mmCIF file of C-alpha atoms in Angstrom:
data_model
loop_
_atom_site.group_PDB
_atom_site.id
_atom_site.type_symbol
_atom_site.label_atom_id
_atom_site.label_comp_id
_atom_site.label_asym_id
_atom_site.label_seq_id
_atom_site.Cartn_x
_atom_site.Cartn_y
_atom_site.Cartn_z
ATOM 1 C CA MET A 1 15.873 19.760 -9.318
ATOM 2 C CA SER A 2 19.299 18.517 -10.156
ATOM 3 C CA ALA A 3 21.089 19.299 -13.425
ATOM 4 C CA CYS A 4 24.087 17.171 -12.628
ATOM 5 C CA ALA A 5 24.871 13.550 -11.965
ATOM 6 C CA GLU A 6 26.737 14.156 -8.726
ATOM 7 C CA ASP A 7 25.063 12.436 -5.817
ATOM 8 C CA ARG A 8 23.711 15.200 -3.595
ATOM 9 C CA LYS A 9 24.347 13.006 -0.584
ATOM 10 C CA ASN A 10 28.024 13.377 -1.358
ATOM 11 C CA VAL A 11 27.675 17.147 -1.560
ATOM 12 C CA ARG A 12 25.912 17.180 1.819
ATOM 13 C CA LYS A 13 28.684 15.036 3.294
ATOM 14 C CA PHE A 14 31.217 17.408 1.772
ATOM 15 C CA MET A 15 29.576 20.337 3.566
ATOM 16 C CA GLU A 16 29.606 18.401 6.818
ATOM 17 C CA ASP A 17 33.181 17.202 6.290
ATOM 18 C CA LEU A 18 32.179 13.562 6.495
ATOM 19 C CA LEU A 19 34.057 12.330 3.417
ATOM 20 C CA GLU A 20 37.451 10.713 3.145
ATOM 21 C CA GLU A 21 40.093 13.260 2.145
ATOM 22 C CA GLY A 22 40.384 12.125 -1.487
ATOM 23 C CA GLU A 23 36.632 12.142 -1.964
ATOM 24 C CA TYR A 24 36.344 15.478 -0.139
ATOM 25 C CA GLN A 25 38.787 17.103 -2.555
ATOM 26 C CA ARG A 26 37.065 15.505 -5.568
ATOM 27 C CA VAL A 27 33.688 16.904 -4.511
ATOM 28 C CA ARG A 28 35.330 20.261 -3.745
ATOM 29 C CA ARG A 29 36.603 20.440 -7.314
ATOM 30 C CA HIS A 30 33.222 19.384 -8.643
ATOM 31 C CA VAL A 31 31.382 22.016 -6.614
ATOM 32 C CA GLN A 32 33.772 24.641 -7.920
ATOM 33 C CA GLU A 33 33.020 23.673 -11.512
ATOM 34 C CA CYS A 34 29.310 22.795 -11.340
ATOM 35 C CA ALA A 35 26.902 25.725 -11.104
ATOM 36 C CA SER A 36 24.023 23.470 -10.116
ATOM 37 C CA CYS A 37 25.896 21.995 -7.155
ATOM 38 C CA ARG A 38 27.168 25.421 -6.113
ATOM 39 C CA GLN A 39 23.603 26.592 -6.031
ATOM 40 C CA PHE A 40 22.729 23.573 -3.937
ATOM 41 C CA VAL A 41 25.550 24.357 -1.489
ATOM 42 C CA ARG A 42 24.496 27.977 -1.179
ATOM 43 C CA ALA A 43 20.856 27.094 -0.698
ATOM 44 C CA ALA A 44 21.763 24.682 2.090
ATOM 45 C CA GLY A 45 22.733 27.620 4.283
ATOM 46 C CA SER A 46 25.103 25.524 6.383
ATOM 47 C CA ILE A 47 27.914 27.127 8.320
ATOM 48 C CA SER A 48 30.527 25.827 5.897
ATOM 49 C CA SER A 49 28.580 26.982 2.818
ATOM 50 C CA LEU A 50 28.146 30.426 4.368
ATOM 51 C CA LEU A 51 31.855 30.565 5.116
ATOM 52 C CA MET A 52 32.722 29.615 1.539
ATOM 53 C CA ASP A 53 30.351 32.214 0.173
ATOM 54 C CA MET A 54 31.740 34.893 2.471
ATOM 55 C CA GLY A 55 35.123 34.337 0.855
ATOM 56 C CA ARG A 56 33.561 34.865 -2.569
ATOM 57 C CA THR A 57 32.001 38.197 -1.704
ATOM 58 C CA ALA A 58 35.071 39.570 0.031
ATOM 59 C CA CYS A 59 37.716 38.932 -2.616
ATOM 60 C CA PRO A 60 38.996 42.014 -4.508
ATOM 61 C CA ALA A 61 39.429 41.654 -8.264
ATOM 62 C CA ASP A 62 42.742 43.489 -8.662
ATOM 63 C CA LEU A 63 44.713 41.536 -6.095
ATOM 64 C CA ALA A 64 46.891 39.738 -8.661
ATOM 65 C CA ASP A 65 47.830 43.062 -10.284
ATOM 66 C CA ALA A 66 48.914 44.478 -6.939
ATOM 67 C CA ALA A 67 50.917 41.367 -6.083
ATOM 68 C CA LEU A 68 52.586 41.467 -9.484
ATOM 69 C CA PHE A 69 53.558 45.084 -8.950
ATOM 70 C CA HIS A 70 55.239 44.165 -5.632
ATOM 71 C CA TYR A 71 56.862 41.146 -7.258
ATOM 72 C CA ASP A 72 58.400 43.261 -10.048
ATOM 73 C CA LYS A 73 59.634 45.840 -7.580
ATOM 74 C CA MET A 74 61.133 43.314 -5.187
ATOM 75 C CA ARG A 75 62.894 41.465 -7.957
ATOM 76 C CA ARG A 76 64.513 44.647 -9.201
ATOM 77 C CA GLU A 77 65.680 45.432 -5.687
ATOM 78 C CA GLN A 78 67.149 41.951 -5.266
ATOM 79 C CA PRO A 79 70.926 41.694 -5.726
ATOM 80 C CA ALA A 80 71.754 39.556 -8.727
ATOM 81 C CA SER A 81 72.539 35.982 -7.763
ATOM 82 C CA PRO A 82 72.800 32.796 -9.762
ATOM 83 C CA PRO A 83 69.661 30.680 -9.747
ATOM 84 C CA SER A 84 69.656 27.571 -7.613
ATOM 85 C CA PRO A 85 70.138 24.244 -9.396
ATOM 86 C CA ALA A 86 66.557 23.344 -8.557
ATOM 87 C CA VAL A 87 65.305 26.462 -10.250
ATOM 88 C CA GLU A 88 67.516 25.945 -13.287
ATOM 89 C CA ALA A 89 66.379 22.360 -13.659
ATOM 90 C CA ALA A 90 62.712 23.168 -13.376
ATOM 91 C CA SER A 91 60.686 23.295 -16.541
ATOM 92 C CA PRO A 92 58.906 26.538 -17.338
ATOM 93 C CA VAL A 93 55.280 27.272 -16.716
ATOM 94 C CA ASP A 94 52.224 25.706 -18.223
ATOM 95 C CA PRO A 95 52.849 25.969 -21.990
ATOM 96 C CA VAL A 96 49.172 26.412 -22.702
ATOM 97 C CA ALA A 97 49.052 29.450 -20.486
ATOM 98 C CA VAL A 98 52.254 30.925 -21.857
ATOM 99 C CA ASN A 99 51.146 30.636 -25.455
ATOM 100 C CA ARG A 100 47.803 32.272 -25.058
ATOM 101 C CA PRO A 101 47.222 34.850 -27.822
ATOM 102 C CA SER A 102 46.996 37.672 -25.298
ATOM 103 C CA ASP A 103 50.403 36.736 -23.893
ATOM 104 C CA ARG A 104 51.973 36.613 -27.312
ATOM 105 C CA LEU A 105 50.524 40.002 -28.151
ATOM 106 C CA TRP A 106 51.717 41.334 -24.847
ATOM 107 C CA LYS A 107 55.246 40.096 -25.358
ATOM 108 C CA ALA A 108 55.340 41.447 -28.903
ATOM 109 C CA LEU A 109 54.257 44.843 -27.662
ATOM 110 C CA VAL A 110 56.956 44.855 -25.031
ATOM 111 C CA VAL A 111 59.610 43.904 -27.546
ATOM 112 C CA VAL A 112 58.568 46.661 -29.918
ATOM 113 C CA LEU A 113 58.541 49.289 -27.205
ATOM 114 C CA ALA A 114 61.810 48.108 -25.736
ATOM 115 C CA ALA A 115 63.462 48.310 -29.136
ATOM 116 C CA ALA A 116 62.147 51.813 -29.671
ATOM 117 C CA LEU A 117 63.429 52.907 -26.293
ATOM 118 C CA ALA A 118 66.832 51.377 -26.752
ATOM 119 C CA TRP A 119 67.229 53.041 -30.118
ATOM 120 C CA THR A 120 66.378 56.495 -28.899
ATOM 121 C CA ILE A 121 68.067 56.360 -25.506
ATOM 122 C CA TRP A 122 71.357 54.715 -26.229
ATOM 123 C CA GLY A 123 71.669 56.054 -29.760
ATOM 124 C CA GLY A 124 71.505 59.519 -28.341
ATOM 125 C CA VAL A 125 70.177 61.060 -31.543
ATOM 126 C CA GLN A 126 66.958 60.970 -33.472
ATOM 127 C CA THR A 127 66.901 58.732 -36.507
ATOM 128 C CA LYS A 128 67.007 60.489 -39.820
ATOM 129 C CA ASP A 129 64.478 58.113 -41.377
ATOM 130 C CA ALA A 130 61.906 58.455 -38.653
ATOM 131 C CA PRO A 131 58.640 60.166 -39.479
ATOM 132 C CA ALA A 132 58.523 63.810 -38.631
ATOM 133 C CA PRO A 133 58.399 63.957 -34.841
ATOM 134 C CA PRO A 134 55.794 66.096 -33.166
ATOM 135 C CA THR A 135 56.903 69.250 -31.501
ATOM 136 C CA VAL A 136 56.892 68.848 -27.784
ATOM 137 C CA VAL A 137 56.071 71.217 -24.994
ATOM 138 C CA THR A 138 58.780 73.404 -23.604
ATOM 139 C CA VAL A 139 60.250 72.092 -20.401
ATOM 140 C CA PRO A 140 61.756 74.052 -17.540
ATOM 141 C CA ALA A 141 65.462 74.706 -17.856
ATOM 142 C CA VAL A 142 66.874 72.388 -15.260
ATOM 143 C CA ALA A 143 70.144 70.556 -15.444
ATOM 144 C CA PRO A 144 69.755 67.241 -17.240
ATOM 145 C CA VAL A 145 70.781 64.281 -15.146
ATOM 146 C CA SER A 146 70.589 61.477 -17.707
ATOM 147 C CA PRO A 147 68.350 58.968 -16.074
ATOM 148 C CA ARG A 148 68.657 55.429 -17.260
ATOM 149 C CA ALA A 149 65.525 53.861 -18.604
ATOM 150 C CA ASP A 150 64.532 50.314 -19.281
ATOM 151 C CA PHE A 151 61.385 48.562 -20.218
ATOM 152 C CA GLU A 152 60.258 45.299 -18.747
ATOM 153 C CA TRP A 153 56.937 43.532 -18.908
ATOM 154 C CA GLY A 154 54.973 46.597 -19.705
ATOM 155 C CA HIS A 155 56.586 48.747 -17.057
ATOM 156 C CA LEU A 156 58.750 51.704 -17.905
ATOM 157 C CA HIS A 157 61.462 52.122 -15.285
ATOM 158 C CA LEU A 158 63.364 55.338 -14.830
ATOM 159 C CA HIS A 159 66.422 55.348 -12.601
ATOM 160 C CA TRP A 160 68.082 58.529 -11.463
ATOM 161 C CA PRO A 161 71.842 58.452 -10.822
ATOM 162 C CA SER A 162 71.430 60.435 -7.632
ATOM 163 C CA GLY A 163 69.760 57.473 -6.012
ATOM 164 C CA ARG A 164 66.271 58.865 -6.162
ATOM 165 C CA GLU A 165 63.765 56.076 -6.033
ATOM 166 C CA GLU A 166 63.045 54.742 -9.449
ATOM 167 C CA LEU A 167 59.793 55.365 -11.131
ATOM 168 C CA SER A 168 57.823 52.520 -12.585
ATOM 169 C CA VAL A 169 54.974 53.308 -14.916
ATOM 170 C CA PHE A 170 52.698 50.722 -16.378
ATOM 171 C CA VAL A 171 52.391 51.810 -19.972
ATOM 172 C CA ALA A 172 52.119 48.941 -22.385
ATOM 173 C CA ALA A 173 48.422 48.339 -21.950
ATOM 174 C CA LEU A 174 47.496 51.889 -22.769
ATOM 175 C CA ALA A 175 50.191 53.490 -24.847
ATOM 176 C CA HIS A 176 50.937 52.953 -28.518
ATOM 177 C CA GLU A 177 54.370 54.444 -28.461
ATOM 178 C CA VAL A 178 56.929 55.767 -26.018
ATOM 179 C CA ARG A 179 59.605 58.038 -27.394
ATOM 180 C CA TYR A 180 62.398 60.174 -25.985
ATOM 181 C CA GLU A 181 62.237 63.487 -27.742
ATOM 182 C CA ALA A 182 65.077 65.128 -25.920
ATOM 183 C CA PRO A 183 67.199 64.497 -22.844
ATOM 184 C CA GLY A 184 64.777 64.465 -20.002
ATOM 185 C CA LEU A 185 61.675 64.548 -22.069
ATOM 186 C CA LEU A 186 59.475 61.602 -22.848
ATOM 187 C CA VAL A 187 56.579 61.551 -25.256
ATOM 188 C CA VAL A 188 53.866 58.964 -25.126
ATOM 189 C CA ARG A 189 51.304 58.379 -27.818
ATOM 190 C CA VAL A 190 48.019 57.079 -26.488
ATOM 191 C CA PRO A 191 44.932 56.065 -28.473
ATOM 192 C CA ALA A 192 42.080 58.443 -27.882
ATOM 193 C CA GLU A 193 39.862 55.739 -26.411
ATOM 194 C CA HIS A 194 42.478 55.079 -23.739
ATOM 195 C CA ALA A 195 43.272 58.691 -23.001
ATOM 196 C CA GLU A 196 41.057 58.961 -19.960
ATOM 197 C CA ALA A 197 42.326 55.725 -18.440
ATOM 198 C CA TRP A 198 45.876 56.819 -19.116
ATOM 199 C CA GLN A 199 45.382 60.171 -17.428
ATOM 200 C CA LYS A 200 43.810 58.491 -14.428
ATOM 201 C CA ALA A 201 46.662 55.987 -14.161
ATOM 202 C CA ILE A 202 49.398 58.543 -14.529
ATOM 203 C CA GLU A 203 47.938 60.795 -11.853
ATOM 204 C CA GLU A 204 49.203 58.277 -9.340
ATOM 205 C CA TYR A 205 52.758 59.276 -10.190
ATOM 206 C CA PRO A 206 53.168 62.785 -8.842
ATOM 207 C CA GLY A 207 56.860 62.795 -9.722
ATOM 208 C CA LEU A 208 55.947 63.292 -13.340
ATOM 209 C CA VAL A 209 54.971 66.568 -14.879
ATOM 210 C CA MET A 210 52.548 65.746 -17.606
ATOM 211 C CA ALA A 211 50.841 67.853 -20.202
ATOM 212 C CA GLU A 212 48.777 66.957 -23.180
ATOM 213 C CA ASP A 213 50.538 68.506 -26.109
ATOM 214 C CA GLY A 214 47.764 70.198 -28.008
ATOM 215 C CA SER A 215 50.121 72.097 -30.256
ATOM 216 C CA VAL A 216 50.726 69.146 -32.520
ATOM 217 C CA GLU A 217 48.402 67.032 -34.555
ATOM 218 C CA PRO A 218 49.213 63.424 -33.692
ATOM 219 C CA PRO A 219 50.229 61.240 -36.632
ATOM 220 C CA SER A 220 47.113 59.123 -36.587
ATOM 221 C CA GLY A 221 44.753 62.009 -36.059
ATOM 222 C CA SER A 222 42.916 60.133 -33.334
ATOM 223 C CA ASP A 223 45.711 59.641 -30.825
ATOM 224 C CA ARG A 224 46.713 61.902 -28.002
ATOM 225 C CA LEU A 225 50.258 62.906 -27.230
ATOM 226 C CA TYR A 226 51.466 63.322 -23.685
ATOM 227 C CA SER A 227 54.842 64.628 -22.765
ATOM 228 C CA PHE A 228 56.702 64.104 -19.539
ATOM 229 C CA ASP A 229 59.489 66.061 -18.009
ATOM 230 C CA TYR A 230 61.223 63.408 -16.006
ATOM 231 C CA ARG A 231 64.337 65.324 -15.151
ATOM 232 C CA GLU A 232 65.226 65.689 -11.552
ATOM 233 C CA ALA A 233 64.226 69.110 -10.255
ATOM 234 C CA MET B 1 26.422 39.457 -10.420
ATOM 235 C CA LYS B 2 28.265 36.880 -12.466
ATOM 236 C CA ASP B 3 28.655 33.601 -10.626
ATOM 237 C CA SER B 4 32.382 33.128 -10.274
ATOM 238 C CA GLY B 5 32.062 30.093 -8.055
ATOM 239 C CA PHE B 6 33.917 29.947 -4.789
ATOM 240 C CA PRO B 7 37.281 31.496 -5.644
ATOM 241 C CA VAL B 8 38.732 30.739 -2.247
ATOM 242 C CA ILE B 9 38.414 27.026 -2.876
ATOM 243 C CA ASN B 10 39.540 27.292 -6.484
ATOM 244 C CA THR B 11 43.025 26.308 -5.530
ATOM 245 C CA LEU B 12 45.228 24.021 -7.531
ATOM 246 C CA LEU B 13 46.903 21.925 -4.910
ATOM 247 C CA GLU B 14 48.999 19.858 -7.255
ATOM 248 C CA GLY B 15 51.535 20.798 -9.895
ATOM 249 C CA ALA B 16 52.255 24.318 -8.717
ATOM 250 C CA GLU B 17 55.914 23.618 -7.985
ATOM 251 C CA GLU B 18 56.981 24.315 -11.554
ATOM 252 C CA TRP B 19 55.210 27.655 -11.498
ATOM 253 C CA VAL B 20 56.922 28.531 -8.242
ATOM 254 C CA SER B 21 60.347 27.661 -9.666
ATOM 255 C CA ALA B 22 59.720 29.672 -12.803
ATOM 256 C CA ALA B 23 58.374 32.662 -10.863
ATOM 257 C CA GLN B 24 61.345 32.597 -8.512
ATOM 258 C CA ASN B 25 63.488 32.728 -11.611
ATOM 259 C CA GLY B 26 61.775 35.862 -12.856
ATOM 260 C CA ASP B 27 58.933 34.476 -14.958
ATOM 261 C CA THR B 28 56.186 37.039 -14.584
ATOM 262 C CA THR B 29 53.576 34.871 -16.302
ATOM 263 C CA ALA B 30 54.136 32.111 -13.777
ATOM 264 C CA ALA B 31 53.948 34.611 -10.925
ATOM 265 C CA ARG B 32 50.611 35.867 -12.192
ATOM 266 C CA GLN B 33 49.281 32.326 -12.439
ATOM 267 C CA LEU B 34 50.132 31.786 -8.789
ATOM 268 C CA PHE B 35 48.665 35.111 -7.686
ATOM 269 C CA ASP B 36 45.480 34.403 -9.635
ATOM 270 C CA ARG B 37 45.240 30.905 -8.238
ATOM 271 C CA TYR B 38 46.028 31.510 -4.599
ATOM 272 C CA GLY B 39 45.406 35.213 -4.035
ATOM 273 C CA ALA B 40 41.765 34.884 -3.044
ATOM 274 C CA ALA B 41 42.524 32.171 -0.496
ATOM 275 C CA VAL B 42 45.369 34.080 1.166
ATOM 276 C CA PHE B 43 43.404 37.336 1.161
ATOM 277 C CA SER B 44 40.356 35.654 2.625
ATOM 278 C CA TYR B 45 42.434 34.019 5.345
ATOM 279 C CA ILE B 46 43.958 37.316 6.444
ATOM 280 C CA PHE B 47 40.676 39.189 6.096
ATOM 281 C CA PHE B 48 38.617 36.888 8.279
ATOM 282 C CA LEU B 49 41.410 36.041 10.668
ATOM 283 C CA SER B 50 42.426 39.587 11.457
ATOM 284 C CA SER B 51 39.272 41.707 11.206
ATOM 285 C CA ALA B 52 41.659 44.427 10.091
ATOM 286 C CA GLY B 53 39.583 45.422 7.097
ATOM 287 C CA ARG B 54 39.808 44.939 3.370
ATOM 288 C CA ASP B 55 42.568 47.435 2.654
ATOM 289 C CA ALA B 56 44.947 46.063 5.254
ATOM 290 C CA ALA B 57 44.272 42.483 4.170
ATOM 291 C CA PHE B 58 44.706 43.436 0.512
ATOM 292 C CA ASP B 59 48.053 45.134 1.063
ATOM 293 C CA LYS B 60 49.395 42.382 3.275
ATOM 294 C CA THR B 61 48.323 39.634 0.866
ATOM 295 C CA ALA B 62 49.916 41.268 -2.163
ATOM 296 C CA GLU B 63 53.113 42.004 -0.281
ATOM 297 C CA LEU B 64 53.651 38.624 1.309
ATOM 298 C CA MET B 65 52.839 36.586 -1.803
ATOM 299 C CA ALA B 66 55.159 38.712 -3.916
ATOM 300 C CA ARG B 67 57.922 38.447 -1.337
ATOM 301 C CA ARG B 68 57.628 34.684 -1.234
ATOM 302 C CA LEU B 69 58.309 34.519 -4.973
ATOM 303 C CA ALA B 70 60.630 37.477 -5.491
ATOM 304 C CA VAL B 71 62.971 36.818 -2.600
ATOM 305 C CA ARG B 72 64.559 33.524 -3.430
ATOM 306 C CA ARG B 73 64.951 30.799 -0.899
ATOM 307 C CA LEU B 74 67.344 28.022 -1.631
ATOM 308 C CA GLU B 75 65.679 25.701 0.850
ATOM 309 C CA ASP B 76 61.953 25.360 0.596
ATOM 310 C CA GLU B 77 60.388 24.045 3.720
ATOM 311 C CA GLY B 78 56.976 23.502 2.274
ATOM 312 C CA SER B 79 54.596 24.249 -0.537
ATOM 313 C CA PHE B 80 54.015 27.761 -1.776
ATOM 314 C CA LEU B 81 50.440 27.862 -0.518
ATOM 315 C CA ALA B 82 51.338 26.481 2.902
ATOM 316 C CA ASP B 83 54.152 29.023 3.230
ATOM 317 C CA CYS B 84 51.895 31.887 2.224
ATOM 318 C CA LEU B 85 49.156 30.834 4.617
ATOM 319 C CA ARG B 86 51.615 30.445 7.480
ATOM 320 C CA GLU B 87 52.928 33.936 6.844
ATOM 321 C CA ALA B 88 49.369 35.185 6.436
ATOM 322 C CA ARG B 89 48.432 33.766 9.829
ATOM 323 C CA ASP B 90 51.429 35.405 11.487
ATOM 324 C CA ALA B 91 50.733 38.703 9.739
ATOM 325 C CA ALA B 92 47.063 38.605 10.706
ATOM 326 C CA ARG B 93 48.027 38.185 14.353
ATOM 327 C CA SER B 94 49.818 41.516 14.352
ATOM 328 C CA LEU B 95 47.410 43.546 12.238
ATOM 329 C CA PRO B 96 45.369 46.115 14.147
ATOM 330 C CA VAL B 97 41.789 45.020 14.709
ATOM 331 C CA ARG B 98 39.121 47.225 13.257
ATOM 332 C CA ALA B 99 36.407 48.350 15.647
ATOM 333 C CA ALA B 100 33.320 47.341 13.693
ATOM 334 C CA PHE B 101 32.136 45.362 10.697
ATOM 335 C CA ASP B 102 31.263 46.981 7.414
ATOM 336 C CA ALA B 103 27.845 48.491 7.286
ATOM 337 C CA PRO B 104 25.309 46.430 5.340
ATOM 338 C CA SER B 105 25.025 47.450 1.733
ATOM 339 C CA ALA B 106 21.877 47.583 -0.354
ATOM 340 C CA SER B 107 23.339 45.149 -2.858
ATOM 341 C CA GLU B 108 23.749 42.388 -0.319
ATOM 342 C CA GLY B 109 21.777 39.233 -1.018
ATOM 343 C CA PRO B 110 19.424 37.369 1.272
ATOM 344 C CA ALA B 111 22.289 35.442 2.851
ATOM 345 C CA ALA B 112 23.883 38.669 4.071
ATOM 346 C CA GLY B 113 22.117 38.555 7.431
ATOM 347 C CA ALA B 114 23.295 35.033 8.116
ATOM 348 C CA GLN B 115 26.820 35.915 7.039
ATOM 349 C CA ARG B 116 26.849 38.910 9.325
ATOM 350 C CA LEU B 117 25.773 36.716 12.204
ATOM 351 C CA LEU B 118 28.477 34.241 11.330
ATOM 352 C CA LYS B 119 31.096 36.980 11.214
ATOM 353 C CA GLU B 120 30.070 38.076 14.650
ATOM 354 C CA ALA B 121 30.344 34.526 15.924
ATOM 355 C CA LEU B 122 33.777 34.191 14.331
ATOM 356 C CA GLU B 123 34.907 37.238 16.241
ATOM 357 C CA ARG B 124 34.161 35.419 19.483
ATOM 358 C CA LEU B 125 36.528 32.614 18.640
ATOM 359 C CA SER B 126 40.133 32.638 19.735
ATOM 360 C CA PHE B 127 42.723 33.444 17.096
ATOM 361 C CA ASP B 128 43.930 29.838 16.974
ATOM 362 C CA GLU B 129 40.407 28.472 16.639
ATOM 363 C CA LYS B 130 39.774 30.734 13.681
ATOM 364 C CA ALA B 131 43.183 29.893 12.221
ATOM 365 C CA TYR B 132 42.246 26.209 12.024
ATOM 366 C CA LEU B 133 38.558 26.544 11.184
ATOM 367 C CA LEU B 134 38.961 28.878 8.205
ATOM 368 C CA LEU B 135 41.516 26.648 6.509
ATOM 369 C CA ARG B 136 39.101 23.735 6.425
ATOM 370 C CA ASP B 137 35.598 25.138 6.341
ATOM 371 C CA GLN B 138 36.257 28.198 4.223
ATOM 372 C CA LEU B 139 39.245 27.264 2.066
ATOM 373 C CA CYS B 140 38.468 23.508 2.044
ATOM 374 C CA LEU B 141 42.137 22.603 2.277
ATOM 375 C CA PRO B 142 43.312 19.040 2.950
ATOM 376 C CA TYR B 143 44.189 18.284 6.552
ATOM 377 C CA ALA B 144 47.729 17.463 5.450
ATOM 378 C CA LEU B 145 48.195 21.033 4.226
ATOM 379 C CA ILE B 146 46.489 22.487 7.316
ATOM 380 C CA ALA B 147 48.933 20.509 9.425
ATOM 381 C CA GLN B 148 51.784 21.914 7.345
ATOM 382 C CA VAL B 149 50.615 25.478 7.907
ATOM 383 C CA HIS B 150 50.442 24.973 11.660
ATOM 384 C CA ALA B 151 53.526 22.761 11.908
ATOM 385 C CA THR B 152 51.610 19.906 13.443
ATOM 386 C CA ASP B 153 50.307 16.482 12.361
ATOM 387 C CA GLU B 154 47.080 15.655 10.554
ATOM 388 C CA ARG B 155 45.375 14.104 13.551
ATOM 389 C CA GLN B 156 46.026 17.174 15.643
ATOM 390 C CA ALA B 157 44.830 19.422 12.822
ATOM 391 C CA ARG B 158 41.576 17.470 12.572
ATOM 392 C CA LEU B 159 41.008 17.719 16.321
ATOM 393 C CA ARG B 160 41.645 21.446 16.344
ATOM 394 C CA VAL B 161 39.197 22.018 13.485
ATOM 395 C CA GLU B 162 36.517 19.980 15.287
ATOM 396 C CA LYS B 163 37.082 21.959 18.471
ATOM 397 C CA ALA B 164 36.827 25.233 16.577
ATOM 398 C CA ARG B 165 33.553 24.153 14.943
ATOM 399 C CA LEU B 166 32.114 23.393 18.337
ATOM 400 C CA ALA B 167 33.203 26.788 19.607
ATOM 401 C CA LEU B 168 31.645 28.484 16.572
ATOM 402 C CA ARG B 169 28.307 26.715 17.090
ATOM 403 C CA GLU B 170 28.297 27.726 20.742
ATOM 404 C CA ALA B 171 29.080 31.310 19.806
ATOM 405 C CA LEU B 172 26.266 31.332 17.253
ATOM 406 C CA GLU B 173 23.804 29.931 19.763
ATOM 407 C CA GLY B 174 24.829 32.551 22.273
ATOM 408 C CA ILE B 175 24.322 35.379 19.804
ATOM 409 C CA LEU B 176 20.956 34.053 18.687
ATOM 410 C CA ARG B 177 19.751 33.645 22.257
ATOM 411 C CA ARG B 178 20.755 37.170 23.090
ATOM 412 C CA LYS B 179 19.527 38.893 19.959
ATOM 413 C CA GLU B 180 16.512 36.980 18.821
ATOM 414 C CA GLY B 181 15.441 34.741 21.625
ATOM 415 C CA VAL B 182 15.238 32.000 19.013
ATOM 416 C CA LEU B 183 16.868 29.166 20.899
#
């Protein structure tokens, strides 16, 4: 049974590497897109089809996330240098991909959070017009060290002046709001449905002391507040 | 399980240069596109070339692909994928070899037995034989790109792949004779 117009002889030749290079790559693309031909390749049980299928079963799903984490970290560690002319001249990425709704939403979220952070950190005081802030948990009395914070692509970066390695926390996907309540104290508002995922994610950062602040009713009634003491001990 | 095709051959071989330029200039969206597009191929290459296990292959893949984009090079000597695969090959050579394959899992399909046999045969190949064979018969890359990875010419790349296939068939026959008495 064949649900596609591709000549199965070509697919067999593809598996046996008997096609000219251009035709080989055309059939490769077709096999990738056509479920019927993929099934045919798998059913053939040839060495090449087994090898291709082995690659499918071995590939981890979160590889791109891990690579992106390294990429962000390495770029921050890079000394600033002017881009090469080739890089400057190059056009940006695929516009279709960039303008996907999820990307726009993502960028908007980052902008909102970045603005909130900048206001509270560099302003140094709470805004008078802001809604009544929740009371936060008491933190140990250690000397404040004024870490610098910035927000980039969903990651919150904290840098300590003493040279301690910076902390990068992926927050945008889970948190509704990040707010500095006091020097050294960060409050994050997380929707209830994300609370478990947030707790699991944040456990990977042992440098943070986290506590759910049960003493305050969150503004929305359904959110959870988490506070962080990020001062250097 | 949802049929996701063959991700290791889902590689866009043309038009990636603009993504590379943008990612080298700090465009995270472009970087993700490249990781999504090429990650499975680079991971698979390290995984099957090194026998070092999933975790080691995962870490090495993420690290080397990120480094290739984050650490700028003013002179590019080849395509992004060819560079990554060349570095992957060199990294795989130095990764510690794991003693045994993964144990079979209950969720494995009917092809699992054949794949296990094939893995065992792959282990009998020399590193260089595997390094050529996987690029063509698993990743389905053009010979021109395989030649680029190995710093050779297309004719030589084709010959090396053919030789590796022959070695793989011989290894398979040997295993089958010993284990099953089939041949």
